Short mmCIF file of C-alpha atoms in Angstrom, two decimals:
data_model
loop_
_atom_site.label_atom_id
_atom_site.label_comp_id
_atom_site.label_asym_id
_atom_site.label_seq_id
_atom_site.Cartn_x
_atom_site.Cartn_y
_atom_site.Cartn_z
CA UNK A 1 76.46 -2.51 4.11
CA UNK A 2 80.23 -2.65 5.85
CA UNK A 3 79.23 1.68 6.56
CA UNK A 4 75.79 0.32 7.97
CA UNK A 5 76.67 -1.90 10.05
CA UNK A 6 80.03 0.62 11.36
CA UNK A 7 77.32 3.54 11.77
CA UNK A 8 75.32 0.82 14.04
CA UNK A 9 78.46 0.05 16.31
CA UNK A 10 79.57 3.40 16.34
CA UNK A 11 75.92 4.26 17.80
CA UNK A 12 75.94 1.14 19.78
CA UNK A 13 79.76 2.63 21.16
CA UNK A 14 78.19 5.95 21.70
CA UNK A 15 74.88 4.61 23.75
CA UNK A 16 76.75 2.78 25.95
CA UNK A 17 79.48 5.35 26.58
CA UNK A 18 76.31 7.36 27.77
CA UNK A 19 74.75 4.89 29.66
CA UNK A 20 77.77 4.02 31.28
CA UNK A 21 79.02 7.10 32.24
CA UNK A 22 75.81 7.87 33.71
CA UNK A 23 75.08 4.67 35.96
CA UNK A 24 79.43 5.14 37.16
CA UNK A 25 78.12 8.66 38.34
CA UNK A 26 74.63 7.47 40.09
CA UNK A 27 76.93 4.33 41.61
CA UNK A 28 80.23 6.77 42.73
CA UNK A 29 78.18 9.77 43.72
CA UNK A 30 75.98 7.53 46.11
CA UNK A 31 79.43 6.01 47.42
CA UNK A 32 80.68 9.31 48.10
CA UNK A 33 77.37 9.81 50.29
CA UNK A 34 77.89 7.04 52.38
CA UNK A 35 81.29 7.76 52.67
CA UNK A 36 80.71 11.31 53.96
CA UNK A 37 78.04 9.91 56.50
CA UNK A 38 79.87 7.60 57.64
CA UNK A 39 82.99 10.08 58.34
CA UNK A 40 80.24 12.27 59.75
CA UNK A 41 78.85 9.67 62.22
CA UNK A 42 82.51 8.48 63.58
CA UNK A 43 83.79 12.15 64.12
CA UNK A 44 80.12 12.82 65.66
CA UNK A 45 80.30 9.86 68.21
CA UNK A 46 84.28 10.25 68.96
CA UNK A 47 85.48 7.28 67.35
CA UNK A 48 87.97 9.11 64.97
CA UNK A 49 90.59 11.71 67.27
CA UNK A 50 91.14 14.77 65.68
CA UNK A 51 94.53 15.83 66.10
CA UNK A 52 94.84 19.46 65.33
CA UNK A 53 98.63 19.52 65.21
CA UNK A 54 98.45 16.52 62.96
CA UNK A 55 95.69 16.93 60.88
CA UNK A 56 96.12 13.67 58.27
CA UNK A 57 94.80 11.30 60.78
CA UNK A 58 91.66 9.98 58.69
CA UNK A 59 93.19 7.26 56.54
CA UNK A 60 90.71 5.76 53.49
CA UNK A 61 92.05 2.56 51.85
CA UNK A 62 93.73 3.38 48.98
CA UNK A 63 93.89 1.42 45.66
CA UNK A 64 96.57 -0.41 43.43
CA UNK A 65 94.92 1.11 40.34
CA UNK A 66 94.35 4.37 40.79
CA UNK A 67 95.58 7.39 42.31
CA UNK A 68 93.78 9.20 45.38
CA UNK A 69 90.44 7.00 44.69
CA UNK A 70 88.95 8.51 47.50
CA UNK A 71 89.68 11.99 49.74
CA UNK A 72 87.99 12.96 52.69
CA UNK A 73 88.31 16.61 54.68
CA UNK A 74 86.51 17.69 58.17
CA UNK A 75 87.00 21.22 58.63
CA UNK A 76 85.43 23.32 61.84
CA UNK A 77 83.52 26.46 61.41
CA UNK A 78 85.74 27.91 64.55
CA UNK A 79 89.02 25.76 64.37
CA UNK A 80 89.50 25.13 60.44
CA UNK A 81 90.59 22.02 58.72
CA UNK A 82 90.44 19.45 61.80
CA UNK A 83 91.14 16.25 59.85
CA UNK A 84 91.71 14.87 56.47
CA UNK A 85 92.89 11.90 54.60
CA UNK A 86 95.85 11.22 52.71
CA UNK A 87 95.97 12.93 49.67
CA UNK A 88 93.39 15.02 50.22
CA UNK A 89 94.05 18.75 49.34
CA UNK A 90 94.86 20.89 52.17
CA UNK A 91 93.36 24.02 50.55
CA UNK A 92 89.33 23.90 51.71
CA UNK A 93 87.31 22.46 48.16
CA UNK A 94 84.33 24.40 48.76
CA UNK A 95 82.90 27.69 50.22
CA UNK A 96 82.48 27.14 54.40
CA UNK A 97 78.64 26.85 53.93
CA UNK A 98 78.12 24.66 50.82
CA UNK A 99 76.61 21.39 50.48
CA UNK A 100 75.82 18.52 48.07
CA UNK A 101 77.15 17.78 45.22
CA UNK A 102 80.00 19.71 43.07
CA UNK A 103 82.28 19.49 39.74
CA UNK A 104 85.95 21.66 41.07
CA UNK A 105 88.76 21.59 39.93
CA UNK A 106 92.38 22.06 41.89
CA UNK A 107 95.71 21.92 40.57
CA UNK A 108 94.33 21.35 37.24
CA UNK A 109 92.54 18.05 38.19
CA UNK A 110 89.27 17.10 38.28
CA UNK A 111 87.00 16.30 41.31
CA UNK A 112 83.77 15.49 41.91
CA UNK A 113 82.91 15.79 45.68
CA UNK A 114 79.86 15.68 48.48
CA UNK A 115 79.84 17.84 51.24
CA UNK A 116 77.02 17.29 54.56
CA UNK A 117 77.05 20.05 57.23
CA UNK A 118 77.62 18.07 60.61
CA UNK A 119 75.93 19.86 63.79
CA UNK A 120 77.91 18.06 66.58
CA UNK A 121 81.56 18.91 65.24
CA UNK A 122 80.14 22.43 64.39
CA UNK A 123 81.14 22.29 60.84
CA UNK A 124 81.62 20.45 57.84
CA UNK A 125 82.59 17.26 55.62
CA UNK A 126 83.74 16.89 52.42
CA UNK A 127 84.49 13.45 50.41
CA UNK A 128 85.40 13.21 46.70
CA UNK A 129 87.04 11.00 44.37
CA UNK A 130 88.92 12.36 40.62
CA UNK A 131 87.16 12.56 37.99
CA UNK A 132 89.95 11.22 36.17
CA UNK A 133 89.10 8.00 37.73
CA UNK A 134 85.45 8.05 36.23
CA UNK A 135 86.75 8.60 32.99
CA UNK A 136 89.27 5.65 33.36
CA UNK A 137 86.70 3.46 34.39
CA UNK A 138 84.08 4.68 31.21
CA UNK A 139 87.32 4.50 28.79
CA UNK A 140 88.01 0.77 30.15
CA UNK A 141 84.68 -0.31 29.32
CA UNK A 142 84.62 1.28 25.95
CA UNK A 143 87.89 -0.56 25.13
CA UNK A 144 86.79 -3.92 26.23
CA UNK A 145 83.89 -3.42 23.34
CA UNK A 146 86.15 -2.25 20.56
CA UNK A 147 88.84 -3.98 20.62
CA UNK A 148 86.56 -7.44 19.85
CA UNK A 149 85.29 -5.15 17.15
CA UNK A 150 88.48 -4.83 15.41
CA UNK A 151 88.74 -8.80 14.88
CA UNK A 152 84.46 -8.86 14.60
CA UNK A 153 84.39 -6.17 11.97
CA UNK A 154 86.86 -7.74 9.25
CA UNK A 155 85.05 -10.71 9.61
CA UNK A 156 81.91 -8.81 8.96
CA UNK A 157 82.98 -7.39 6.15
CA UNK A 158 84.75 -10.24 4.97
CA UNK A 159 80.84 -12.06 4.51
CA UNK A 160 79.19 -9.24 3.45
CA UNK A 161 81.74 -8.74 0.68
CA UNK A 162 81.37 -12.62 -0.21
CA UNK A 163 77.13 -13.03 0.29
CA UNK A 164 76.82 -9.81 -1.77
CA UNK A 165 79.51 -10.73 -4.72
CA UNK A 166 77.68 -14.49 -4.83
CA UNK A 167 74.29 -12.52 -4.78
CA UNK A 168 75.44 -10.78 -7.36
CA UNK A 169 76.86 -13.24 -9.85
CA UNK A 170 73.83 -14.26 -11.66
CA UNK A 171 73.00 -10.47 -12.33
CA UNK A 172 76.77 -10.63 -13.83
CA UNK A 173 76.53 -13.21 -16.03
CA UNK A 174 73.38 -11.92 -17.39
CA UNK A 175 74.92 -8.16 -17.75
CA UNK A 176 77.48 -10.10 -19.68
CA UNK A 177 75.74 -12.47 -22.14
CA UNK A 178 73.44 -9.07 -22.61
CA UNK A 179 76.50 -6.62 -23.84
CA UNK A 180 77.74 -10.30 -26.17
CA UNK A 181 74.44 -10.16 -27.96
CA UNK A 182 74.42 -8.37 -31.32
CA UNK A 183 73.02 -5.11 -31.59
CA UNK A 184 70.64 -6.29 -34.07
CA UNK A 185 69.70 -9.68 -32.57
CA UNK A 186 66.20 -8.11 -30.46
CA UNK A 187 65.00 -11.58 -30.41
CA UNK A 188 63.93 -13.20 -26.93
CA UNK A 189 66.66 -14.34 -24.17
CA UNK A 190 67.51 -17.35 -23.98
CA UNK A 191 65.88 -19.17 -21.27
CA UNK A 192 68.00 -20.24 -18.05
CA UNK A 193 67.15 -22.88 -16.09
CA UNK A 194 69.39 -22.30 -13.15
CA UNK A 195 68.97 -18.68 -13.99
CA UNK A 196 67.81 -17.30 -9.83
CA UNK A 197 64.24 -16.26 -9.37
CA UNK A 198 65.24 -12.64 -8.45
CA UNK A 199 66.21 -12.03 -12.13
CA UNK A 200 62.94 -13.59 -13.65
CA UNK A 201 61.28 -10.40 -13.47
CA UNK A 202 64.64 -8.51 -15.17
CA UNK A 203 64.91 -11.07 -17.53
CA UNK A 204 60.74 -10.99 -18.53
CA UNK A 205 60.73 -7.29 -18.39
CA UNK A 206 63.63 -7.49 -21.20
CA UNK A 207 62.19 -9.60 -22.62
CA UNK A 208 59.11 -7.68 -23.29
CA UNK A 209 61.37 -4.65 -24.04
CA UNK A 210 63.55 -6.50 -26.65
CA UNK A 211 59.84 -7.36 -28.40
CA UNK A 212 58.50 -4.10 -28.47
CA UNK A 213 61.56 -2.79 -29.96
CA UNK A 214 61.80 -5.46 -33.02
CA UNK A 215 58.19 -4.56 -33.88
CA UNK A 216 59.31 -0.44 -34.01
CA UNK A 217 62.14 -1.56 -35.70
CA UNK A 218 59.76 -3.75 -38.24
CA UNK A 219 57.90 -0.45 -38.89
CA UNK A 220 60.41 1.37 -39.40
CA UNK A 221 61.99 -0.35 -41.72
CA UNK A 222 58.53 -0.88 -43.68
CA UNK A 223 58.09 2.88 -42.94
CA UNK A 224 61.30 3.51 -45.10
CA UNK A 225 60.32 1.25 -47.78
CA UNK A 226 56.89 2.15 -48.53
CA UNK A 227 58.12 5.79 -48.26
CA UNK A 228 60.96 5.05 -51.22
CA UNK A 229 58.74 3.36 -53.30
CA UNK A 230 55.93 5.89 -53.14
CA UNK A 231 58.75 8.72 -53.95
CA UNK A 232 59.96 6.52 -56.55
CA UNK A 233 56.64 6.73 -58.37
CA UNK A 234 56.41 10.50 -58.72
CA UNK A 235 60.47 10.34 -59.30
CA UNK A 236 60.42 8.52 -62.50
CA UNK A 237 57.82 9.71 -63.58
CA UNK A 238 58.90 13.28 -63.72
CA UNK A 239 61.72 11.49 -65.11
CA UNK A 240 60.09 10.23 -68.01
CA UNK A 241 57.68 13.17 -68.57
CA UNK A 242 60.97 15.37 -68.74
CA UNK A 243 62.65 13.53 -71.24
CA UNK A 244 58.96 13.44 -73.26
CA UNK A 245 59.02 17.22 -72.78
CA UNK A 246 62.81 17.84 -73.96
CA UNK A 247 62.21 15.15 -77.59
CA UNK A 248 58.76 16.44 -78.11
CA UNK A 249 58.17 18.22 -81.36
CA UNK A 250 54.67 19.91 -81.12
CA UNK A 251 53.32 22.00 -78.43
CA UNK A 252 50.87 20.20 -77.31
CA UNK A 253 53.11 16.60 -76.28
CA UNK A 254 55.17 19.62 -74.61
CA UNK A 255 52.33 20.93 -72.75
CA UNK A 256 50.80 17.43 -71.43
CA UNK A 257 54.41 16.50 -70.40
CA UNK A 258 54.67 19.73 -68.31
CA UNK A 259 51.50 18.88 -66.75
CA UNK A 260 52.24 15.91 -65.46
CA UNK A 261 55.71 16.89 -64.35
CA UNK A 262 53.99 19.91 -62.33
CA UNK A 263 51.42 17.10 -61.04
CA UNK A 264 54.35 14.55 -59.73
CA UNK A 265 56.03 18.01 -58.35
CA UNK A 266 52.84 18.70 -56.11
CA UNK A 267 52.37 15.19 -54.95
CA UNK A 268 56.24 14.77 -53.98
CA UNK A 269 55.90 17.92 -52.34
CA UNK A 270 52.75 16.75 -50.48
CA UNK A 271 54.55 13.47 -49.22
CA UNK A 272 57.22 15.22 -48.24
CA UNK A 273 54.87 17.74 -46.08
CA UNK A 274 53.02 14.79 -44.72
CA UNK A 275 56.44 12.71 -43.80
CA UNK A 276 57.86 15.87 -41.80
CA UNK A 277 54.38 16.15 -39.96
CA UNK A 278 54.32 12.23 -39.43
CA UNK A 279 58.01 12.40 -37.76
CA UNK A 280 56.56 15.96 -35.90
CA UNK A 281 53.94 13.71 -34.32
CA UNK A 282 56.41 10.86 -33.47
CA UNK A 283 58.86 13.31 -32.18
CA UNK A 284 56.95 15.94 -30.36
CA UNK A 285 55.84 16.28 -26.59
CA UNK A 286 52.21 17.91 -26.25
CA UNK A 287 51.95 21.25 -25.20
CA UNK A 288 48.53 22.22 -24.07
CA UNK A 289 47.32 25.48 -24.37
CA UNK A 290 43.74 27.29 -24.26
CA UNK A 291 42.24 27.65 -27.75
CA UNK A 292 39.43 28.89 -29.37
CA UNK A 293 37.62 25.73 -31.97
CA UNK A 294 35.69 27.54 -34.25
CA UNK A 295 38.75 29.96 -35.11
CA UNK A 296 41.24 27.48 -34.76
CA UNK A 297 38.96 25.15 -37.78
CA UNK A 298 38.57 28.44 -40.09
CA UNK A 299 42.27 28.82 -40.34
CA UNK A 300 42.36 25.42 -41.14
CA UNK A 301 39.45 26.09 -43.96
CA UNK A 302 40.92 28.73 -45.09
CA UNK A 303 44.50 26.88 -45.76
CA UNK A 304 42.83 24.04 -47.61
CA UNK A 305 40.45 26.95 -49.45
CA UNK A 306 42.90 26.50 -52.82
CA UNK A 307 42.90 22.59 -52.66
CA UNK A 308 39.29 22.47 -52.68
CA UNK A 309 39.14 25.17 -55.38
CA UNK A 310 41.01 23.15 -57.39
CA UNK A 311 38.60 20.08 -57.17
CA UNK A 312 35.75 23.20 -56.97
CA UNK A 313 34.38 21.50 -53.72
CA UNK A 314 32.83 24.10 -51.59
CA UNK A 315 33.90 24.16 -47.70
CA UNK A 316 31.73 25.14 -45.02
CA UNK A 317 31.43 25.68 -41.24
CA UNK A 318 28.27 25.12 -39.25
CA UNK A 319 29.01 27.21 -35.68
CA UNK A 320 28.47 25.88 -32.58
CA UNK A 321 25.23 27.20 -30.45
CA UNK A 322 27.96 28.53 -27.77
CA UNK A 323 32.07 29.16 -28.53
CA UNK A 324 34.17 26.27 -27.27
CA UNK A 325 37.93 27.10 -25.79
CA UNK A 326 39.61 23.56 -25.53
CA UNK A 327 42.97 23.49 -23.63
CA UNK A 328 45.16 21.37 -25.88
CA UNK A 329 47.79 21.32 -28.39
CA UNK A 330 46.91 23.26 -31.16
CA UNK A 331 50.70 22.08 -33.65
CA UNK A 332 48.39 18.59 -33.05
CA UNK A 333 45.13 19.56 -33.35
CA UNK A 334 45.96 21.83 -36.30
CA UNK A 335 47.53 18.75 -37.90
CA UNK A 336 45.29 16.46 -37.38
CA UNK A 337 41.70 18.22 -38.59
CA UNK A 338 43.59 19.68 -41.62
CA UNK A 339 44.83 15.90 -42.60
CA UNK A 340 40.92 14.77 -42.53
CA UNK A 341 39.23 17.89 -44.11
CA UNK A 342 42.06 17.16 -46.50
CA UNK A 343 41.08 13.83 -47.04
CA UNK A 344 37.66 14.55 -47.02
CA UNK A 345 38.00 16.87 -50.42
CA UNK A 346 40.14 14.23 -52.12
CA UNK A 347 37.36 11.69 -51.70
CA UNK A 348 34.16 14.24 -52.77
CA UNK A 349 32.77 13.84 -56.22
CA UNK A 350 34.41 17.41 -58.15
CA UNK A 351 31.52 19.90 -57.45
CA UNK A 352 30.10 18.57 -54.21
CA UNK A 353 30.56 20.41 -50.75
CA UNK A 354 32.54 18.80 -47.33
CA UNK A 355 30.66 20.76 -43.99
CA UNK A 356 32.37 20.95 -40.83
CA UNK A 357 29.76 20.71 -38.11
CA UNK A 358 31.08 21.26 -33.93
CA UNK A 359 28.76 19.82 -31.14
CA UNK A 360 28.95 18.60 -27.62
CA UNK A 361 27.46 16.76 -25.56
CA UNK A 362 27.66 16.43 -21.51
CA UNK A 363 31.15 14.53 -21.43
CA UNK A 364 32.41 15.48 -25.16
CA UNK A 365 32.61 18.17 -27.32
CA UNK A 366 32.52 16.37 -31.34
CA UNK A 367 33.76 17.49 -34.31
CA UNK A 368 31.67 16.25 -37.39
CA UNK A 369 33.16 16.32 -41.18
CA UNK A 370 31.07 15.32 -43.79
CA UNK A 371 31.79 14.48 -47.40
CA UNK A 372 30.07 13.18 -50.28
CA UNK A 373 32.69 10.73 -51.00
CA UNK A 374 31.98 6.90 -50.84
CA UNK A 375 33.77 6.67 -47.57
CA UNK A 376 36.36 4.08 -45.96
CA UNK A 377 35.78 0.29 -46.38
CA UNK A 378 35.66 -1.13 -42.91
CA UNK A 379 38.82 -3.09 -43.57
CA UNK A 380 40.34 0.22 -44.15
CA UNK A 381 39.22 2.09 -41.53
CA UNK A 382 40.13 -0.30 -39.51
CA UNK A 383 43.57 0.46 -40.93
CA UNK A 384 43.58 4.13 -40.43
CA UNK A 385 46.48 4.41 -38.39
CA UNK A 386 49.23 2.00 -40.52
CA UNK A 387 51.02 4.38 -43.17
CA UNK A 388 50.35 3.92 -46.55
CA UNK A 389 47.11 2.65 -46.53
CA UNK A 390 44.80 3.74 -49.16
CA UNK A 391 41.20 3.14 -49.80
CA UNK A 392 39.17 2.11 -52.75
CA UNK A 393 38.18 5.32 -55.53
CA UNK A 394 40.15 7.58 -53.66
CA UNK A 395 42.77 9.95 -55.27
CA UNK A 396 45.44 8.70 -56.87
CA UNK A 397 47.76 11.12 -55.83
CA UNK A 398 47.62 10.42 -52.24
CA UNK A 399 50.35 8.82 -50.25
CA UNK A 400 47.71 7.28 -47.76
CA UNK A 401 49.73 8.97 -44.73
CA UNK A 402 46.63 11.25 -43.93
CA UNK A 403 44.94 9.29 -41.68
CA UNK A 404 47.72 7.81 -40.04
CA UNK A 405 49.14 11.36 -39.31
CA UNK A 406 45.90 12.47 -38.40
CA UNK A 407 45.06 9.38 -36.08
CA UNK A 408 47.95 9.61 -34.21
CA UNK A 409 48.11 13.40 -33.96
CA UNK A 410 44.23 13.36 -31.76
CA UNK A 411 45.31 10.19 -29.68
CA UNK A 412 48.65 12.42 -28.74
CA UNK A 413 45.77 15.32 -28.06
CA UNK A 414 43.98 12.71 -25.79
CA UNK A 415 40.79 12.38 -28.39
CA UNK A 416 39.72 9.49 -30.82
CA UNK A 417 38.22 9.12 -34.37
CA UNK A 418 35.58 6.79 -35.82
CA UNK A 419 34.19 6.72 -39.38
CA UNK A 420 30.37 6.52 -39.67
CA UNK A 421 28.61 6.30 -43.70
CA UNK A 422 25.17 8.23 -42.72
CA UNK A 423 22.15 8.64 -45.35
CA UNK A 424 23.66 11.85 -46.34
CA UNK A 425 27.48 10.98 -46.57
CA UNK A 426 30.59 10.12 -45.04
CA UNK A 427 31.20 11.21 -41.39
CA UNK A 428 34.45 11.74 -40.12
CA UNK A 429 33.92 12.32 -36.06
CA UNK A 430 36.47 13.58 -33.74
CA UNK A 431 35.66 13.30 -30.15
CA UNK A 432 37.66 15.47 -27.72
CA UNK A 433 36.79 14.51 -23.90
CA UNK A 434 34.76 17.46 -22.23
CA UNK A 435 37.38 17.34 -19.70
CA UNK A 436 39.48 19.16 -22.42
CA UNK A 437 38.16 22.19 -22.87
CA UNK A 438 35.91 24.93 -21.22
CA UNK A 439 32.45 26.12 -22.11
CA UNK A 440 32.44 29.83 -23.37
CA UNK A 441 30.75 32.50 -23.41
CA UNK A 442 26.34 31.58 -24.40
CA UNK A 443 26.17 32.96 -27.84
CA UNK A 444 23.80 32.78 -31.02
CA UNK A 445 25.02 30.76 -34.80
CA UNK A 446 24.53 34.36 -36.20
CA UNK A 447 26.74 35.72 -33.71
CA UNK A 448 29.38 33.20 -33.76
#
């Protein structure tokens, strides 16, 4: 504010040095006319005697301040200089035949003069003044508005510095009760009665903040839990089915033990899949990029091909009547349709068949997955996106991160799920807005 307000008087010194300097010239050069007239008009009607032996006979009043304030010089076109006034040059100023107004210079001063032809004295008149003078004058007046500025400006300061640290000393105290708190204290601030209006907002914005972060920090924390006790499960029991297998005497206690080690091994290593995809997710800023659906979903068919085998579910793809290239993330998309075709063949009856169906409609382009599982209670599906949550007759194995990974993956991918039970099964319906993607080429089922 202090370099504001010096910029403004610095302009403020600089417009008036301007202005002044120009209305001196308008007021010195029309002086300098009258002066020359007049001079003109007493040589013209013979009341000034030109001595030609003695040619300093015009005398101008001179003044206590300055130096030569005004000169004056008559010179003849046939008899040379006839006249001039003391301390005028005696060297002619300008050529014989010039008039008006001129900027010279002699003997390394300045001077601005005004010469008039006059008829009757056959020749010519020239008045001036220095230009030193001018500048005097301009530098005076510049002076007499800085040097109030140099006892103005400390004052200035001097309030700016105190309304600005006062201003300021609420925000202070505030900075400094916020670095006392405890880094784990995210509870609300305490309120301040004489705490200034202008922080209200700060202090309800933080406040809003500090909330948001005690509930991440609440998830978190149950994140970590329920993820150590469902790794504890698998732990100890491969723990106990090793030490069955390493005291067991026949072959087929061994066997059974192995089993269900190599069963705790696969669902561990499951969890620990779907826990590096859920922090992916968290972690990972979309990248969209044009891709094709129909191939994208058989890779994804064709990774879960030995998980269904294993249940002997059969997967299958119904086309769409034309190919759809969606411009989105595929890491997410990927992600999520693998978690719910997943999830889909853990809940269908061993035997039965999950179909993948793609549609669209005017504003969305759907992707249907059907299973012949008994499907999520509403209470769970309303659910789907906490970790950990598992539905009724579903497999026991699971770590119930599948939807929650899948959930968040499509909201990241700007889409949404729902879960719809249907006469002929469980739906599982992704709906990607049409804004998303781009029709492709017009193409048959049997060609696609």
């Amino acid at each position: 504010m202090t370099g504001a307000t010096l910029a403004v008087w610095l302009s403020a010194v600089f417009w008036i040095e301007r202005s002044t300097r120009a209305e001196l010239t308008r007021v010195l050069d029309a002086r300098l006319v009258e002066a020359a007239q007049m001079v003109a008009s007493l040589v013209s009607k013979n009341q000034i005697t030109l001595n030609r032996d003695d040619r300093d006979q015009i005398t101008l009043p001179a003044s206590a301040d300055y130096d030569y304030q005004q000169f004056c010089q008559i010179w003849s076109f046939s008899s040379g200089l006839v006249g001039r006034s003391t301390g005028a040059p005696r060297k002619r100023l300008v050529p014989a035949d010039a008039t008006g107004f001129r900027t010279i210079t002699r003997d390394g001063k300045a001077l601005r003069v005004y010469t008039i032809v006059e008829p009757d004295l056959g020749g010519q008149v020239t008045v001036g003044d220095s230009q030193e003078i001018r500048d005097q004058l301009v530098r005076d007046v510049i002076a007499g508005f800085l040097w109030p500025a140099l006892v103005i400006l400390p004052v200035i300061w001097g309030l700016i510095w105190l309304s600005i640290t006062t201003g300021l000393a609420p925000l202070a105290r505030f900075a400094r009760d916020l670095e006392a708190r405890r880094t784990d204290d995210l509870g609300a601030l305490p309120e301040a009665k004489q705490r200034p209006r202008e922080i209200r907002p700060l202090a309800g914005a933080l406040d809003d903040l500090l909330a948001r972060l005690a509930r991440a920090r609440e998830r978190e924390r149950d994140f970590i839990a329920y993820a150590a006790h469902e790794m504890k499960t698998p732990l100890a029991g491969l723990k106990t089915q090793a030490h069955i297998a390493g005291r067991a005497q026949d072959q087929a206690t061994r066997a059974r033990a192995l089993e269900a080690i190599s069963t705790s091994v696969d669902r561990t290593d499951r969890m620990v899949h779907q826990l590096l995809d859920l922090a992916q997710v968290d972690s990972r800023e979309t990248r969209s990029t044009p891709l094709e659906l129909q191939a994208l979903l058989r890779q994804v068919l064709g990774d879960l091909t030995e998980v269904a085998d294993r249940r002997t579910i059969s997967l299958a793809l119904e086309p769409p009547a034309r190919s759809q290239t969606l411009s989105s993330d595929p890491f997410l998309l990927t992600l999520a349709l693998r978690n719910l075709i997943e999830n889909a063949i853990q809940a269908s009856p061993t035997g039965s068949d999950v179909q993948v169906k793609i549609s669209d409609t005017e504003t969305h382009v759907l992707i249907d997955i059907r299973d012949s599982g008994p499907g999520l209670p509403p209470a769970i599906a309303r659910q789907a996106q906490e970790k950990f949550v598992k539905g009724n007759n579903v497999d026991p194995s699971g770590s119930g991160l599948g939807l929650a990974i899948a959930t968040d993956a499509i909201t990241a991918a700007s889409g949404d799920i729902r879960f719809e039970r249907q006469a002929d099964g469980h739906h599982t319906i992704v709906t990607l807005s049409r804004t998303q993607y781009r029709e492709g080429h017009q193409q048959t089922a049997q060609d696609a």
